[in-house]
XYZ file of C-alpha atoms in Angstrom:
389
model
C 122.751 158.402 70.771
C 124.843 159.582 74.152
C 122.339 160.135 77.820
C 124.715 162.493 80.067
C 122.677 162.259 83.586
C 124.386 165.878 85.205
C 124.459 167.390 88.366
C 124.168 164.362 90.489
C 125.738 163.161 93.798
C 126.786 159.751 92.990
C 127.602 157.024 95.187
C 130.543 155.065 94.488
C 130.136 151.625 96.127
C 133.524 150.351 94.844
C 135.298 153.006 96.507
C 132.898 153.804 99.531
C 132.866 157.533 98.564
C 130.487 160.079 97.109
C 131.115 162.154 93.738
C 129.456 165.623 94.765
C 128.035 167.106 91.464
C 129.033 164.700 89.072
C 127.995 162.932 85.646
C 127.263 159.762 84.359
C 127.392 159.596 79.973
C 125.529 156.688 78.526
C 125.923 154.758 75.527
C 124.319 151.964 73.903
C 122.624 151.595 77.465
C 126.405 151.099 79.152
C 128.184 153.797 81.537
C 130.414 155.368 79.220
C 132.307 157.780 81.608
C 131.629 158.467 85.159
C 132.865 161.545 87.141
C 133.093 165.252 87.503
C 133.606 167.986 84.734
C 132.978 165.879 82.027
C 132.652 167.488 78.153
C 128.828 166.505 77.176
C 128.925 165.195 73.555
C 127.264 167.655 71.168
C 123.561 166.411 70.469
C 123.411 164.416 73.723
C 120.395 163.870 75.927
C 120.861 165.890 78.979
C 119.084 164.752 82.580
C 119.756 167.360 84.845
C 119.433 165.406 88.243
C 119.622 169.002 90.030
C 121.604 167.698 93.219
C 119.921 164.426 93.624
C 121.808 161.794 94.726
C 122.382 158.836 91.927
C 123.165 155.042 93.229
C 123.761 151.800 90.876
C 120.099 150.015 90.474
C 119.254 148.485 93.985
C 119.112 144.557 93.958
C 116.331 142.323 95.959
C 117.523 138.978 96.395
C 114.709 137.645 97.778
C 110.961 138.696 96.307
C 107.834 136.074 95.838
C 106.335 138.570 93.093
C 102.970 136.094 93.017
C 102.465 136.731 96.697
C 100.050 139.497 97.773
C 102.067 140.979 100.972
C 98.598 140.572 102.855
C 97.918 138.913 106.076
C 99.288 135.409 105.056
C 96.047 133.854 105.162
C 95.883 131.748 101.758
C 93.151 133.090 99.279
C 91.765 131.167 96.435
C 93.322 132.659 93.190
C 93.906 131.351 89.654
C 97.663 131.001 88.269
C 96.387 133.841 85.396
C 95.569 136.508 88.456
C 98.268 135.366 90.080
C 100.431 136.095 86.954
C 98.770 139.415 86.655
C 99.261 140.382 90.654
C 103.114 139.609 89.606
C 103.230 141.919 86.754
C 101.976 144.696 89.346
C 104.156 143.979 91.820
C 107.153 144.072 89.482
C 106.359 147.402 88.215
C 106.079 148.510 91.909
C 109.677 147.072 92.391
C 111.083 149.088 89.788
C 109.385 152.568 90.734
C 111.205 151.668 94.174
C 114.361 151.755 92.528
C 115.032 148.109 92.199
C 116.391 147.080 89.203
C 117.316 143.468 89.560
C 115.655 140.633 91.375
C 115.914 137.184 92.156
C 112.662 135.334 92.378
C 112.031 132.892 95.265
C 109.729 130.350 94.668
C 106.644 130.923 92.155
C 103.749 128.545 91.740
C 103.507 126.734 88.582
C 106.505 128.473 87.033
C 105.025 131.714 86.592
C 108.706 133.450 87.353
C 109.758 131.915 84.099
C 107.121 133.211 81.890
C 107.755 136.749 83.695
C 111.416 136.388 83.068
C 110.662 135.523 79.171
C 108.236 138.413 79.173
C 111.158 141.200 80.997
C 113.928 139.986 78.799
C 111.164 140.603 75.729
C 110.479 144.274 76.748
C 106.737 143.345 77.005
C 106.533 143.912 80.956
C 107.783 146.757 82.862
C 110.024 144.880 85.344
C 113.807 144.756 86.758
C 115.803 142.414 85.537
C 115.591 139.046 87.100
C 116.437 135.459 87.901
C 114.408 132.604 88.830
C 114.043 129.629 90.920
C 110.713 127.899 89.833
C 109.478 126.165 92.651
C 111.210 125.158 96.131
C 112.433 121.690 96.836
C 110.807 120.749 100.214
C 109.689 117.248 102.207
C 106.236 115.845 102.129
C 104.283 118.227 104.218
C 107.363 120.592 104.966
C 107.333 124.708 104.742
C 106.511 125.708 101.550
C 104.806 122.192 100.265
C 101.117 124.264 99.359
C 103.083 125.252 96.032
C 106.640 123.589 96.230
C 107.883 120.428 94.932
C 107.855 117.810 97.820
C 110.556 115.356 97.676
C 111.770 112.905 99.774
C 115.071 111.187 99.523
C 118.222 111.777 97.535
C 116.836 110.363 94.470
C 113.770 112.418 94.476
C 115.238 115.565 95.632
C 117.612 115.135 92.578
C 114.870 114.708 90.383
C 112.809 117.768 91.528
C 115.958 119.673 90.920
C 116.547 118.445 87.449
C 112.848 118.846 86.861
C 113.402 122.704 88.130
C 116.163 122.942 85.946
C 114.175 121.724 82.971
C 111.650 124.350 82.932
C 114.057 127.077 83.306
C 115.125 128.052 86.792
C 118.314 129.898 87.666
C 118.780 128.814 90.964
C 117.723 125.823 92.925
C 115.943 126.480 96.203
C 115.885 124.089 98.841
C 114.272 124.167 102.561
C 116.699 123.081 105.035
C 114.252 123.929 107.780
C 110.524 124.693 109.253
C 109.530 128.263 108.690
C 106.729 130.819 110.029
C 104.185 130.926 107.702
C 103.484 127.058 107.268
C 101.138 126.004 109.897
C 102.421 122.942 112.141
C 105.976 123.033 111.272
C 108.849 125.107 113.254
C 111.737 127.387 112.388
C 114.160 125.900 114.286
C 113.133 122.306 112.767
C 115.404 120.489 110.472
C 113.508 119.339 107.101
C 115.254 118.180 104.016
C 118.466 116.039 105.470
C 121.809 116.566 104.394
C 121.884 113.978 101.925
C 118.821 115.151 100.462
C 119.895 118.556 100.188
C 123.417 117.299 98.603
C 121.544 115.446 95.967
C 119.705 118.533 94.625
C 122.668 120.995 95.138
C 124.782 118.743 93.136
C 122.298 118.665 90.535
C 122.259 122.547 90.194
C 126.369 123.064 90.556
C 126.522 120.087 87.574
C 123.855 122.456 85.596
C 125.926 125.503 86.239
C 123.183 126.981 88.563
C 123.714 128.121 92.448
C 121.483 127.084 94.872
C 119.650 128.860 97.904
C 117.964 127.666 101.496
C 115.113 128.900 103.346
C 116.827 127.644 106.418
C 116.165 129.555 109.949
C 117.363 127.006 112.765
C 120.992 125.638 113.263
C 121.144 122.242 112.393
C 119.498 122.768 109.461
C 121.761 125.573 108.107
C 124.628 123.422 109.081
C 123.234 120.620 107.042
C 122.917 122.817 104.076
C 126.370 124.015 104.436
C 127.797 121.160 104.337
C 125.804 120.114 101.467
C 127.591 122.771 99.423
C 124.758 125.366 99.303
C 125.424 128.950 98.012
C 123.535 131.122 100.075
C 121.622 131.244 103.400
C 118.265 132.999 103.155
C 116.957 134.013 106.472
C 119.535 132.594 109.203
C 117.365 132.836 112.587
C 120.065 130.644 114.697
C 123.744 130.911 113.441
C 127.138 130.354 115.371
C 130.734 130.875 114.703
C 131.238 128.043 113.156
C 128.334 128.643 110.478
C 130.131 132.054 109.935
C 133.951 130.343 109.645
C 132.204 127.923 106.919
C 130.410 130.788 104.965
C 133.289 132.518 104.687
C 135.700 129.397 103.652
C 133.485 128.528 101.476
C 132.094 132.251 100.066
C 128.687 131.297 101.111
C 126.342 134.502 101.127
C 123.923 135.001 104.005
C 120.492 136.904 102.862
C 118.755 137.661 106.416
C 115.404 139.336 105.129
C 115.438 141.005 108.586
C 112.005 143.027 107.025
C 109.778 139.695 106.791
C 109.500 138.883 110.987
C 109.781 142.944 111.583
C 106.378 143.368 109.185
C 104.771 140.543 110.915
C 105.942 141.820 114.690
C 104.311 145.294 113.797
C 101.343 144.443 112.424
C 100.497 141.057 114.584
C 97.158 139.447 114.852
C 95.255 142.889 115.326
C 96.139 143.122 111.365
C 94.632 139.420 110.853
C 98.085 137.707 110.713
C 97.526 134.067 112.256
C 98.422 133.562 115.844
C 100.994 130.830 114.861
C 102.600 133.358 112.726
C 102.801 135.664 115.172
C 103.996 133.287 118.175
C 107.105 132.315 115.990
C 108.166 135.439 115.055
C 108.177 136.649 118.568
C 110.014 133.829 119.592
C 113.304 134.033 116.939
C 112.854 137.345 116.297
C 115.401 139.012 118.724
C 117.724 135.890 117.892
C 117.674 136.985 114.213
C 118.656 140.541 114.615
C 121.287 139.185 116.942
C 122.800 136.719 114.367
C 122.998 139.516 111.710
C 125.118 141.624 114.213
C 127.371 138.781 114.834
C 127.587 137.602 111.038
C 128.199 141.366 110.048
C 131.050 142.022 112.686
C 132.428 138.245 111.405
C 132.909 139.223 107.785
C 130.231 137.191 106.391
C 129.100 138.349 102.861
C 125.477 139.765 103.090
C 123.046 140.642 100.146
C 120.032 142.553 100.592
C 116.687 140.715 100.170
C 113.330 141.278 101.812
C 111.165 138.580 101.507
C 108.757 140.806 99.963
C 105.185 138.977 99.341
C 105.055 138.085 102.906
C 102.388 139.449 105.528
C 102.717 143.062 104.973
C 106.059 143.064 103.429
C 105.192 145.157 100.269
C 107.124 145.292 97.298
C 107.604 149.182 97.493
C 109.737 148.718 100.610
C 112.721 146.895 99.356
C 115.014 149.837 100.787
C 113.785 149.119 104.413
C 115.712 146.290 104.519
C 118.925 148.455 104.338
C 117.382 150.977 107.326
C 116.930 147.747 108.957
C 120.608 146.981 108.478
C 121.677 150.029 109.744
C 119.482 150.233 112.762
C 121.601 146.650 113.486
C 124.957 148.201 113.135
C 125.942 148.744 109.657
C 126.877 152.213 108.159
C 124.530 153.512 105.597
C 127.377 152.594 102.772
C 127.791 148.894 104.062
C 123.857 148.777 103.572
C 123.978 150.219 100.450
C 126.622 147.958 99.436
C 124.807 145.016 100.665
C 121.864 145.998 97.991
C 124.203 146.427 95.228
C 127.751 145.522 94.576
C 127.398 142.363 97.179
C 123.943 141.235 95.755
C 125.471 141.817 91.882
C 128.073 139.295 93.324
C 125.926 136.892 94.626
C 123.700 136.939 91.706
C 127.152 136.246 89.482
C 126.075 139.875 87.716
C 129.177 142.048 89.121
C 131.187 142.132 86.316
C 128.107 144.361 84.510
C 126.056 145.300 87.302
C 126.174 146.452 90.818
C 128.016 149.931 90.462
C 128.107 153.347 88.847
C 131.458 152.142 86.950
C 132.366 152.922 82.852
C 131.589 149.227 80.935
C 128.601 148.231 83.448
C 125.241 148.462 82.236
C 123.326 151.915 82.933
C 121.004 150.993 85.799
C 120.615 153.713 88.218
C 117.771 154.578 91.020
C 117.621 158.226 92.244
C 116.745 159.807 95.227
C 115.802 163.150 96.471
C 118.055 163.046 99.304
C 121.754 161.309 100.210
C 121.244 158.069 102.132
C 124.770 158.423 103.238
C 123.503 160.838 105.670
C 120.043 159.527 106.420
C 119.273 155.992 105.278
C 115.500 156.532 104.826
C 116.404 158.624 101.918
C 115.919 155.140 99.919
C 112.496 154.736 100.809
C 111.759 157.553 98.572
C 113.153 156.943 94.734
C 112.718 159.880 92.610
C 113.833 158.002 89.120
C 114.825 155.008 87.777
C 116.818 154.673 85.061
C 117.439 151.155 83.004
C 119.593 150.956 80.578
C 120.221 154.437 80.641
C 116.478 155.295 80.006
C 114.193 156.832 82.351
C 111.573 153.635 82.997
C 109.845 155.477 86.145
């Protein structure tokens, strides 16, 4: 059976153009043909998009689906309840046009079970890659649900544990962060030697690595240790940008995470230590993003969804913030599609509306190239050529 999505304004993220009144033919879950004036096969299942805008399905490269996007105050909750909550969050992501995610750390290896359920088709969810438990120093950022490790040998063992459990990525904590009490974003945590041990183990197994890294010293430790992606990156200089370009290291800035903490503040119940840390770093974070973009660093879209008031239906708000800080709408869309697909190693099969790739699409009532805020109102999500939302 061939499905034909017709009368769509198709965003071509490869050539950075818009195909007006175009059609996409889908067969066996893959894109068969794209263009205008296509001949529709007899008996094709027709989906008339009536002038809506069709994009590749969006990516969110940094989510915590077991979290609640509440105030940031931890509440006792069972692992079963966390898994149930995660299933709801995954469906919310899907409804907002997100068809691929990277889970950035989950307790008790719940993300692996979710991944297996998604692949089996037993839950409604984007495709996903996993990282299991983050690796942090004892008492460091993320220690409440991460794998505490001290010294290169223990970090090496911790990485092997995550790989054994089913992690596609190894996440290491190079610095302190906003949400852990008693640590600071600018403070280095795992040493360069500890980071290198974990990163080497991941690379030996064919896995990639990413790091929570906000302060410059910790970021440089992670870069020299061979990390593949810098997350958050509040403080970076030209040396960081040059290294990242030379070694093909991506930047996932998660501008949305501090934004929502600043917007809601202590009045909404967010702890004052979190608000203080955001107020001390948010302008530097935005400045770093602008300079990284200008320098030509590869940037992929991720939101850190699950942090305070950083909800799972707001992936596209990261693109809004990217545009507010110097990108064009097309550049921001590319961060959430083809660039993200490259980061996650699926560029050959996902990330653009191209024949041969998987037919995952997000459809919007209005054209986000004219107003990027249109990305906040997803009208339809398509997975493998099937309308799922």
